[in-house]
Amino acid sequence: MKAGELAERIGAEILTRRRDDDVDIGRVYAGDRMSDLLREVSEGTLLVTNLGTDGLVRLVDLMEAPGICLVSGAGASEALLAAAEEHGAVVMVSPGSLFETCGRLYEELEGGGRRNG
Amino acid sequence: MDSATYPIAGGDFEHGGSASKRLKEMLKRLGADPKAVRRTMIAAYEAEMNVVIHALKGVMKVAVDPEQVEVAVIDEGPGIADIELAMKEGYSTAPAAARALGFGAGMGLPNIRHNSDLFSIQSEVGQGTRVRFSILLRRAAAMARAANSLVIRPERCRQCRVCLHACPTGALRVRGGRPALLDHLCIDCTACIDTCMMDALDMPGRGDIPAVGEESTLVLPNAFLAQFGPTVTAYEVVDALRGLGFGDIRLMEGWQASLRDAVLRHARDEARAKPVLSPVCPAVVNLIQVRFPSLLDHVAPFVTPFEAAREELTAAHAVFAGVCPAQHTILRAPNVLTRVDVVAPMVLRNAVLPRVRAGKTVTRDTEGRRPESGMVQVSGIQHVMSVLDQVENGLMYDYTVLELYACDQGCFGSPVWTEDAFIARQRYERAREVGRLLPYDDLFLRRGGAVRRTTPLEARRGLRLDDDMAVAIRKLSELDRLARQLPGHNCGMCGAPTCSALAEDAVLGRGCLDECMFLGEARSELAVHEEDSR
């Protein structure tokens, strides 16, 4: 699913200028441990995390994570947005907690979007 | 090869990752495969963050060639007290500040190991830690291209074809009069080199000793110490090597012993496929990959001692005396920390020889030299021949008694048996050990007698051409004349093992030169040559 459409469905806001066109999301990985996130990055994977700016910048910069979803309405730093713009990644922020956000993502990607459908 | 060094500042979380980023840019510029870049980045970033979290400062050294990227991350930090514990998933000593940033999950080192093709770590408490890993950039290509280091000099080949039968994997061909190698089958062993009398098959690394100094470490094959006859001690050899300028000398024994310990520890686990095969010889590891892939599970998960030495050495300059193509292949990989040179063992030996001989007269006279040790057993007819040659030449006086057997491992190696000679012998020795513990079983304890010979041994006719020495001399010169007419291929097609044997058969009336299928050719060449010279 296009990142823009997915964000809209889970009530998240996309913070990067590039809205949706290039990034296709097929899989979600949620976690706060750097080693796990490094390992789980792949094309089409949206990372959902509480991790701070420095780590997120590296995930985009070094691993080319295509999509990052912040939770609990957290703001994104300039550095993260700049890195995302440079590498064509999408950064979105969900108002819900990590748990709630993951629940919604699961419904959209695995459960056929029952809530909205 | 491209190389670079990037600094890493301890405690600087904001910039932690900048060295990895520079490495990534380098790999991208070189057009490395994205998957390999990804694996490199995971390993490099984890290693870099370890420095940021734990150490005061450090560096990342990288070297890239078309086959692989090699990275070393070296820090000045507290060091790791128990590396095995640190390698365990989930074990971490990271402070709370690092954990808050998503680090310190105890997955860093395991993550590096999982994402690299070769990984080593060394640490000294209070000094620092050195993590080194390499990643194959073109994995598929690297796997398909069987690396080997056999040197072929086609112009030297005399088409005896002995190598064809010596190769354990059938990797050699002689086509159009020239030896050729099927790369994917060659296991980098020495079987063909050993049989080639013309040096048409050889190892690389002939040449001079490189310029060495205090910063140079020499890695010495154990066997090197035993190449100087019965009287030169290991100490004198090492002394002579130091005299050549080497700052440090390391024996392969050190890495071999460590591997042996590690493999024995590994084998204690019930779950391992038994018998565990110790990866001590790189050619045997290659053989298992080529011919016995079903046994790959049995091979203990360590690199060979030679690879370990190459991995672990931190000297600015390392000189290796490679003794087989497999070792030369290992040395071809890039090395970020150490400038690696290769010297032919015999070149090194010839440089040492005059030094260890200084003050010792080289003589065949054994007077004044007392034999050093008791008995040695030698088995296998080729080994027995070479030992007897040495005895005849007066070059072996450090053993009082020689016990020589024609078959490998003595009568255990007779062709009548089905069990492998080495294994059968070990089993027998084991049975004897046990038998000695059983007092009621005197099978192994009952002695027979030593019976004295009553008639002296006499020489058999053997190689003598004639009982009358004058006749023998005449026959010998005739033999030489005939042998010169033969092509010297020693092909055996005539039914005699060598050209000179056929000449002898002709002289002694057992055969005739016409048996040689090349002779017509050779004679007409000779005729042309003679006409030319007229």
XYZ file of C-alpha atoms in Angstrom:
651
model
C 0.000 0.000 0.000
C 1.247 3.489 -0.762
C 2.613 5.194 2.328
C 0.300 8.187 1.890
C -2.819 6.057 1.748
C -1.683 3.987 4.714
C -1.012 7.128 6.791
C -4.428 8.471 5.997
C -6.109 5.227 7.004
C -4.385 5.006 10.388
C -4.857 8.695 11.078
C -1.177 9.565 10.858
C 0.304 12.711 9.426
C 3.099 12.625 6.888
C 5.857 15.058 7.796
C 8.097 14.718 4.771
C 7.275 16.760 1.723
C 7.165 13.753 -0.532
C 3.718 12.423 0.251
C 3.154 8.969 -1.021
C 4.127 8.268 -4.583
C 7.350 6.287 -4.348
C 7.121 4.456 -1.065
C 5.157 1.239 -0.980
C 4.642 -0.374 2.415
C 4.066 -4.107 2.655
C 5.427 -4.908 6.086
C 5.703 -3.276 9.491
C 8.344 -3.748 12.144
C 7.952 -2.145 15.568
C 10.734 -1.916 18.125
C 13.001 0.331 20.102
C 16.255 -1.612 19.992
C 18.752 -0.358 17.478
C 20.178 -3.791 16.660
C 16.711 -5.159 15.873
C 15.792 -2.202 13.716
C 19.083 -2.397 11.790
C 18.411 -6.029 11.047
C 14.769 -5.575 10.075
C 15.162 -2.678 7.647
C 14.220 -3.636 4.137
C 12.531 -2.227 1.097
C 8.822 -1.939 1.858
C 9.204 -2.090 5.642
C 7.712 0.667 7.794
C 9.551 1.006 11.099
C 7.343 1.982 14.018
C 9.422 3.177 16.945
C 9.963 5.387 19.967
C 13.645 5.677 19.108
C 15.261 9.131 19.309
C 16.545 11.288 16.468
C 20.179 10.137 16.259
C 19.309 6.520 15.762
C 16.537 7.285 13.282
C 18.836 9.436 11.197
C 21.277 6.525 10.964
C 18.544 4.095 9.986
C 17.656 6.371 7.080
C 21.196 7.412 6.262
C 23.043 4.115 6.522
C 20.351 1.503 6.049
C 18.049 3.470 3.747
C 14.943 2.669 5.749
C 12.106 3.675 3.401
C 9.522 4.592 6.011
C 9.459 5.617 9.652
C 6.389 6.045 11.804
C 6.781 7.997 15.037
C 4.156 7.431 17.715
C 2.290 9.280 20.451
C 2.308 12.477 18.409
C 6.088 12.862 18.742
C 7.681 15.598 16.651
C 10.375 14.859 14.079
C 13.686 16.682 14.244
C 15.098 18.743 11.390
C 17.955 16.300 11.070
C 15.614 13.356 10.561
C 13.491 15.183 8.006
C 16.597 16.299 6.124
C 17.953 12.748 6.004
C 14.556 11.457 4.880
C 14.319 14.028 2.083
C 17.821 13.116 0.927
C 17.101 9.403 0.728
C 13.482 9.585 -0.408
C 12.122 8.134 2.818
C 8.737 8.881 4.335
C 8.392 10.029 7.945
C 4.932 9.985 9.491
C 3.655 10.559 12.993
C 0.734 8.719 14.533
C -1.247 10.260 17.397
C -1.752 6.882 19.072
C 0.655 4.924 21.240
C 3.021 2.312 19.805
C 0.498 -0.393 20.685
C -2.469 1.414 19.186
C -0.575 2.399 16.041
C 0.542 -1.163 15.472
C -3.017 -2.368 15.931
C -4.260 -0.050 13.247
C -1.439 -0.919 10.882
C -2.156 -4.596 11.368
C -5.783 -4.129 10.473
C -4.925 -2.206 7.340
C -2.207 -4.481 6.050
C -3.233 -7.920 7.315
C -6.888 -7.609 8.265
C -8.097 -6.034 5.024
C -8.893 -2.638 6.609
C -12.013 -3.643 8.532
C -12.357 -0.356 10.389
C -12.435 1.749 7.290
C -13.875 -0.788 4.932
C 42.615 -1.591 -3.659
C 41.037 1.391 -1.936
C 41.652 2.059 1.735
C 40.849 4.716 4.310
C 40.910 5.443 8.018
C 38.052 7.248 9.779
C 38.211 8.534 13.386
C 35.500 7.679 15.929
C 34.915 9.845 19.031
C 33.848 8.056 22.217
C 30.666 9.360 23.848
C 29.614 11.441 20.836
C 26.191 9.961 20.164
C 25.208 12.757 17.835
C 27.949 11.921 15.367
C 28.088 8.210 16.086
C 27.685 6.617 12.665
C 29.659 9.152 10.682
C 32.518 6.739 10.022
C 30.033 4.150 8.768
C 28.464 6.771 6.560
C 31.785 7.580 4.964
C 32.377 3.886 4.363
C 28.956 3.638 2.750
C 29.731 6.524 0.409
C 32.961 4.824 -0.588
C 31.187 1.533 -1.316
C 28.522 3.304 -3.357
C 31.127 5.106 -5.416
C 32.741 1.756 -6.118
C 29.408 0.330 -7.212
C 29.164 -2.411 -4.577
C 26.108 -4.665 -4.557
C 23.334 -3.089 -2.394
C 22.854 -6.247 -0.326
C 26.537 -6.321 0.518
C 26.414 -2.621 1.386
C 23.505 -3.288 3.713
C 25.321 -6.090 5.527
C 28.453 -3.977 5.759
C 26.496 -1.076 7.208
C 24.861 -3.153 9.937
C 28.244 -4.550 10.988
C 30.118 -1.249 10.653
C 27.514 0.800 12.517
C 27.273 -1.688 15.372
C 31.066 -1.740 15.671
C 31.264 2.035 15.518
C 28.576 2.487 18.173
C 30.420 0.073 20.440
C 33.305 2.542 20.369
C 30.969 5.510 20.939
C 29.305 3.773 23.885
C 32.246 2.132 25.596
C 35.516 3.761 24.593
C 37.356 7.066 24.668
C 38.228 7.040 21.012
C 38.864 4.760 18.130
C 39.335 4.395 14.397
C 37.651 2.522 11.597
C 40.082 1.234 8.988
C 38.681 -0.029 5.734
C 40.075 -1.640 2.613
C 38.042 -2.538 -0.434
C 38.928 -4.596 -3.440
C 36.546 -5.919 -6.085
C 35.971 -9.119 -4.099
C 35.474 -7.904 -0.564
C 35.456 -5.110 1.949
C 37.514 -5.526 5.052
C 36.885 -3.394 8.138
C 38.777 -3.088 11.408
C 37.410 -1.006 14.276
C 40.029 -0.407 16.919
C 39.430 1.489 20.138
C 41.229 2.710 23.196
C 38.722 1.679 25.792
C 38.160 -0.509 28.809
C 38.491 -3.738 26.833
C 36.328 -6.816 27.251
C 37.051 -9.176 30.124
C 35.133 -12.162 28.755
C 34.741 -12.151 24.987
C 32.687 -15.334 24.904
C 30.172 -13.722 27.272
C 30.155 -10.509 25.241
C 29.327 -12.506 22.130
C 26.191 -13.918 23.806
C 22.982 -12.388 22.565
C 21.453 -10.135 25.172
C 24.593 -9.619 27.230
C 25.543 -5.962 27.548
C 27.469 -3.652 29.834
C 26.208 -0.471 28.167
C 25.325 2.414 30.522
C 21.728 3.605 30.947
C 22.350 6.609 28.687
C 23.134 4.319 25.769
C 20.225 2.031 26.516
C 17.868 5.003 26.448
C 19.003 5.605 22.888
C 18.168 2.107 21.798
C 21.650 0.671 22.269
C 22.989 -1.819 24.728
C 20.563 -4.568 23.845
C 23.458 -6.985 23.799
C 22.994 -7.680 20.114
C 25.841 -5.621 18.698
C 28.613 -8.204 18.421
C 26.268 -11.036 17.387
C 24.815 -8.700 14.763
C 28.288 -8.021 13.366
C 29.070 -11.704 13.243
C 25.792 -12.570 11.504
C 26.299 -9.958 8.850
C 29.924 -10.617 7.985
C 31.718 -13.437 6.210
C 34.755 -13.405 8.432
C 34.790 -11.999 11.940
C 37.349 -11.764 14.691
C 37.605 -9.884 17.946
C 40.554 -9.286 20.225
C 40.491 -7.391 23.471
C 42.804 -6.535 26.316
C 41.295 -5.227 29.545
C 42.499 -1.673 30.122
C 43.941 -1.425 26.598
C 41.136 -1.644 24.112
C 39.264 -3.787 21.664
C 39.755 -4.621 18.024
C 36.871 -5.900 15.948
C 37.619 -6.998 12.442
C 35.305 -8.309 9.788
C 35.074 -8.738 6.068
C 32.170 -9.028 3.718
C 32.201 -10.538 0.255
C 30.958 -7.919 -2.159
C 29.996 -10.289 -4.902
C 28.919 -13.287 -3.016
C 27.609 -15.311 -5.919
C 30.652 -14.469 -8.018
C 33.010 -15.275 -5.189
C 31.383 -18.650 -4.606
C 31.421 -19.587 -8.281
C 35.023 -18.549 -8.769
C 36.879 -21.240 -6.909
C 39.964 -19.438 -5.690
C 43.194 -21.275 -6.157
C 46.849 -20.430 -6.487
C 48.400 -23.217 -8.524
C 50.961 -21.778 -10.928
C 51.178 -23.509 -14.299
C 54.213 -23.095 -16.546
C 53.089 -24.870 -19.715
C 56.431 -24.448 -21.472
C 58.071 -26.690 -18.874
C 55.616 -29.571 -19.260
C 57.126 -32.732 -20.715
C 53.822 -34.530 -20.888
C 54.591 -37.309 -18.445
C 50.955 -36.991 -17.328
C 51.728 -38.205 -13.815
C 49.887 -35.197 -12.384
C 46.636 -36.315 -14.015
C 46.482 -39.347 -11.774
C 47.800 -37.580 -8.702
C 45.005 -35.000 -8.558
C 42.402 -36.122 -5.987
C 39.546 -34.340 -7.738
C 40.557 -34.935 -11.364
C 41.033 -31.212 -11.934
C 43.978 -31.437 -14.342
C 44.107 -31.994 -18.075
C 47.027 -32.156 -20.463
C 45.703 -30.998 -23.805
C 47.778 -29.945 -26.757
C 50.870 -30.732 -24.744
C 50.001 -28.229 -22.020
C 48.642 -28.718 -18.525
C 45.364 -26.932 -17.803
C 43.327 -26.627 -14.636
C 39.580 -26.973 -14.105
C 39.325 -24.198 -11.511
C 36.078 -25.360 -9.979
C 37.573 -28.725 -9.037
C 41.016 -27.658 -7.784
C 41.235 -27.787 -3.984
C 44.563 -25.969 -3.767
C 46.454 -28.978 -2.405
C 49.997 -29.995 -3.342
C 49.388 -33.415 -4.930
C 50.177 -32.390 -8.506
C 53.060 -30.102 -7.534
C 54.555 -32.980 -5.620
C 54.597 -35.246 -8.669
C 55.774 -32.710 -11.241
C 59.497 -33.183 -11.775
C 59.739 -30.277 -14.197
C 58.239 -27.561 -11.957
C 55.600 -27.009 -14.630
C 53.171 -27.068 -11.709
C 54.295 -24.860 -8.886
C 53.392 -22.433 -6.138
C 53.606 -18.668 -6.332
C 55.945 -16.716 -4.110
C 59.360 -17.617 -5.396
C 61.689 -14.696 -5.123
C 63.568 -12.592 -2.667
C 63.045 -11.891 0.988
C 61.188 -8.581 1.292
C 62.822 -5.700 3.153
C 62.092 -6.277 6.833
C 62.564 -4.369 10.052
C 61.546 -4.146 13.690
C 57.892 -3.756 12.688
C 57.961 -6.988 10.672
C 56.504 -10.202 12.032
C 57.438 -13.482 10.399
C 54.854 -16.253 10.546
C 56.769 -19.485 10.392
C 55.515 -22.948 9.425
C 56.460 -25.385 12.217
C 58.276 -27.569 9.715
C 60.708 -24.773 8.928
C 62.576 -25.404 12.178
C 63.247 -28.986 11.121
C 64.826 -28.193 7.749
C 68.417 -27.817 8.888
C 69.605 -31.329 9.555
C 70.303 -33.120 12.790
C 72.507 -30.640 14.618
C 71.027 -27.180 14.106
C 68.719 -26.346 16.988
C 65.447 -24.460 16.716
C 67.014 -21.724 18.794
C 69.788 -21.230 16.258
C 67.287 -21.053 13.420
C 65.246 -18.400 15.210
C 68.422 -16.523 16.036
C 69.446 -16.554 12.381
C 65.983 -15.304 11.359
C 66.283 -12.428 13.812
C 69.643 -11.769 12.250
C 67.833 -11.237 8.950
C 66.010 -8.337 10.612
C 62.618 -9.714 11.648
C 61.318 -7.952 14.749
C 59.032 -10.772 15.801
C 58.673 -14.414 14.866
C 55.475 -16.377 15.393
C 55.148 -20.102 14.926
C 51.972 -21.548 13.336
C 51.874 -23.908 16.310
C 50.266 -21.132 18.373
C 47.203 -20.933 16.160
C 47.050 -24.678 15.624
C 47.010 -25.349 19.361
C 44.236 -22.800 19.899
C 42.160 -24.337 17.142
C 42.658 -27.811 18.611
C 41.406 -26.609 22.008
C 38.444 -24.824 20.468
C 37.465 -27.813 18.326
C 37.683 -30.211 21.280
C 35.449 -27.851 23.294
C 33.049 -27.632 20.370
C 32.945 -31.431 20.038
C 31.901 -31.895 23.682
C 28.386 -30.887 22.712
C 26.295 -34.026 22.216
C 24.367 -32.430 19.381
C 27.366 -32.046 17.039
C 27.559 -34.260 13.978
C 30.317 -36.736 14.802
C 33.078 -37.127 14.100
C 33.761 -33.412 14.177
C 36.229 -32.485 11.453
C 38.802 -29.934 12.528
C 39.387 -27.293 9.841
C 43.136 -27.413 10.296
C 44.131 -27.730 6.636
C 42.550 -25.369 4.092
C 43.005 -27.847 1.229
C 41.059 -30.488 3.160
C 38.309 -27.953 3.849
C 38.198 -27.317 0.089
C 38.129 -31.062 -0.537
C 35.118 -31.461 1.745
C 33.352 -28.651 -0.097
C 34.068 -30.193 -3.487
C 33.828 -33.923 -2.873
C 32.091 -34.453 0.479
C 29.501 -31.683 0.831
C 27.310 -33.947 2.978
C 30.004 -33.668 5.673
C 30.029 -29.880 5.860
C 28.002 -30.111 9.093
C 30.864 -32.062 10.630
C 33.409 -29.307 10.078
C 33.882 -27.303 13.281
C 32.890 -23.661 12.733
C 36.330 -22.081 12.812
C 38.663 -20.740 10.177
C 41.936 -22.561 9.562
C 44.937 -21.651 11.736
C 46.575 -19.952 8.774
C 43.519 -17.745 8.217
C 43.401 -17.043 11.944
C 47.028 -15.911 11.829
C 46.339 -13.627 8.905
C 43.227 -12.272 10.668
C 44.791 -11.747 14.026
C 48.167 -10.248 13.305
C 48.326 -6.558 14.066
C 51.951 -5.942 13.180
C 52.493 -3.222 10.595
C 54.186 -5.742 8.350
C 53.658 -9.479 8.276
C 55.701 -11.921 6.241
C 54.259 -15.372 5.614
C 56.136 -18.371 4.329
C 53.290 -20.113 2.504
C 53.833 -23.819 1.985
C 50.855 -24.693 -0.219
C 48.630 -23.056 -2.828
C 45.779 -22.961 -0.296
C 47.816 -20.723 2.008
C 48.724 -18.469 -0.881
C 45.043 -18.147 -1.727
C 44.296 -17.083 1.852
C 46.984 -14.423 1.643
C 45.462 -12.893 -1.474
C 42.568 -11.378 0.511
C 43.018 -7.700 1.383
C 44.262 -6.844 4.835
C 43.557 -3.467 6.403
C 45.851 -3.574 9.359
C 48.914 -5.246 8.058
C 51.051 -5.073 4.961
C 51.368 -8.714 3.958
C 54.338 -10.150 2.097
C 54.943 -13.713 1.035
C 58.301 -15.396 0.912
C 59.050 -18.821 -0.509
C 60.061 -21.085 2.409
C 63.101 -22.361 0.536
C 64.294 -18.824 -0.182
C 64.078 -18.155 3.533
C 65.836 -21.417 4.281
C 68.677 -20.600 1.921
C 69.095 -17.256 3.654
C 69.197 -18.902 7.067
C 71.500 -21.737 6.062
C 74.833 -19.851 5.942
C 74.028 -18.220 9.282
C 73.297 -21.425 11.155
C 76.319 -23.049 9.586
C 78.687 -20.357 10.773
C 80.909 -21.972 13.366
C 79.753 -25.470 12.416
C 81.723 -27.418 9.888
C 79.428 -29.167 7.525
C 80.768 -32.647 7.335
C 79.502 -36.103 6.857
C 81.708 -37.219 9.655
C 79.615 -38.079 12.684
C 82.576 -38.133 15.011
C 82.128 -36.028 18.087
C 78.391 -35.678 17.544
C 76.334 -37.780 19.828
C 72.963 -38.928 18.636
C 70.274 -36.952 20.412
C 67.327 -39.242 20.631
C 66.379 -42.884 20.464
C 64.193 -44.466 17.863
C 62.123 -43.148 15.011
C 59.581 -45.054 12.956
C 59.252 -44.348 9.259
C 56.643 -45.978 7.057
C 55.655 -45.867 3.405
C 58.134 -47.027 0.787
C 58.844 -43.532 -0.611
C 59.638 -42.165 2.844
C 61.774 -45.197 3.615
C 63.743 -44.678 0.382
C 64.398 -41.039 1.173
C 65.457 -41.807 4.738
C 67.820 -44.562 3.598
C 69.300 -42.148 1.076
C 70.033 -39.742 3.885
C 71.547 -42.461 6.039
C 73.747 -43.524 3.136
C 74.852 -39.913 2.713
C 75.741 -39.703 6.380
C 73.197 -37.014 7.049
C 71.191 -38.700 9.771
C 72.914 -39.200 13.078
C 70.428 -37.764 15.511
C 68.547 -41.034 15.854
C 70.083 -44.164 17.305
C 67.616 -46.631 15.817
C 65.417 -46.453 12.749
C 62.392 -48.717 12.401
C 61.443 -48.722 8.723
C 58.276 -50.164 7.194
C 57.513 -50.446 3.495
C 53.765 -49.998 3.988
C 52.068 -46.903 5.436
C 51.787 -47.279 9.198
C 53.658 -50.574 8.952
C 51.629 -53.720 8.330
C 48.444 -51.759 9.035
C 48.920 -50.321 5.562
C 49.051 -53.622 3.695
C 46.662 -53.768 0.741
C 45.098 -56.902 2.218
C 43.232 -54.769 4.764
C 40.044 -52.825 4.224
C 40.353 -50.359 7.115
C 42.407 -47.232 6.558
C 45.947 -47.757 7.854
C 46.029 -44.684 10.116
C 42.678 -45.455 11.704
C 43.432 -49.167 12.097
C 46.697 -48.365 13.806
C 45.029 -45.951 16.224
C 42.386 -48.564 17.018
C 45.045 -51.153 17.686
C 46.938 -48.791 19.983
C 43.712 -48.097 21.843
C 43.018 -51.804 22.223
C 46.527 -52.315 23.534
C 46.111 -49.548 26.111
C 42.941 -51.176 27.371
C 44.455 -54.650 27.194
C 47.280 -53.596 29.490
C 44.770 -52.653 32.141
C 43.311 -56.135 32.216
C 45.680 -58.353 34.230
C 43.974 -61.616 33.254
C 44.324 -60.863 29.552
C 47.952 -61.340 28.562
C 47.324 -61.096 24.825
C 49.346 -57.927 24.592
C 51.858 -58.879 27.265
C 53.182 -62.261 26.204
C 56.596 -61.863 24.659
C 58.290 -63.826 21.906
C 62.068 -63.868 21.482
C 64.500 -61.839 19.407
C 66.233 -64.427 17.238
C 69.781 -63.760 16.173
C 70.632 -64.075 12.488
C 73.249 -66.705 11.780
C 74.224 -65.950 8.197
C 75.157 -62.362 7.333
C 73.081 -60.314 4.896
C 74.587 -60.074 1.447
C 74.037 -57.515 -1.252
C 71.612 -58.580 -3.941
C 72.326 -57.977 -7.570
C 69.947 -55.033 -7.714
C 71.124 -52.197 -9.882
C 74.471 -53.676 -10.884
C 74.689 -53.927 -14.664
C 77.229 -56.711 -14.546
C 79.190 -58.699 -11.977
C 82.373 -57.716 -13.805
C 82.965 -54.074 -13.147
C 84.777 -53.433 -16.442
C 81.812 -54.847 -18.365
C 79.440 -52.874 -16.173
C 81.264 -49.644 -17.080
C 80.968 -50.419 -20.781
C 77.293 -51.197 -20.384
C 76.741 -47.999 -18.466
C 78.152 -45.829 -21.233
C 76.061 -47.730 -23.786
C 73.027 -47.158 -21.552
C 73.761 -43.411 -21.448
C 74.115 -43.295 -25.230
C 70.753 -45.017 -25.753
C 69.009 -42.958 -23.094
C 70.033 -39.782 -24.896
C 68.150 -40.964 -27.977
C 64.927 -41.304 -26.010
C 62.601 -38.329 -25.589
C 62.710 -38.171 -21.782
C 58.939 -38.011 -21.277
C 59.068 -40.973 -18.907
C 55.567 -41.710 -20.152
C 55.704 -45.446 -19.481
C 53.972 -46.264 -22.780
C 56.840 -48.633 -23.728
C 56.268 -50.632 -20.570
C 59.345 -49.382 -18.738
C 58.872 -46.811 -15.963
C 61.381 -44.300 -17.323
C 63.338 -43.676 -20.513
C 66.505 -44.607 -18.728
C 64.923 -47.905 -17.631
C 64.075 -48.715 -21.256
C 67.665 -47.942 -22.237
C 68.850 -50.298 -19.515
C 66.468 -53.005 -20.720
C 67.901 -52.597 -24.218
C 71.494 -52.823 -22.985
C 70.739 -55.917 -20.921
C 68.758 -57.561 -23.730
C 65.411 -57.363 -21.879
C 63.866 -54.973 -24.332
C 64.337 -52.899 -27.418
C 64.267 -49.160 -28.144
C 61.613 -49.697 -30.822
C 59.090 -50.062 -28.003
C 59.239 -46.275 -27.670
C 56.326 -44.734 -29.550
C 58.062 -41.349 -29.719
C 61.375 -42.600 -30.985
C 60.624 -42.323 -34.727
C 59.699 -38.714 -34.126
C 62.703 -38.054 -31.931
C 65.096 -39.765 -34.369
C 63.873 -37.789 -37.337
C 64.231 -34.579 -35.280
C 67.708 -35.655 -34.347
C 68.512 -36.355 -38.014
C 67.264 -32.924 -39.030
C 69.283 -31.396 -36.249
C 72.396 -33.233 -37.321
C 71.900 -32.221 -40.928
C 71.478 -28.612 -39.823
C 74.669 -28.692 -37.874
C 76.574 -29.979 -40.883
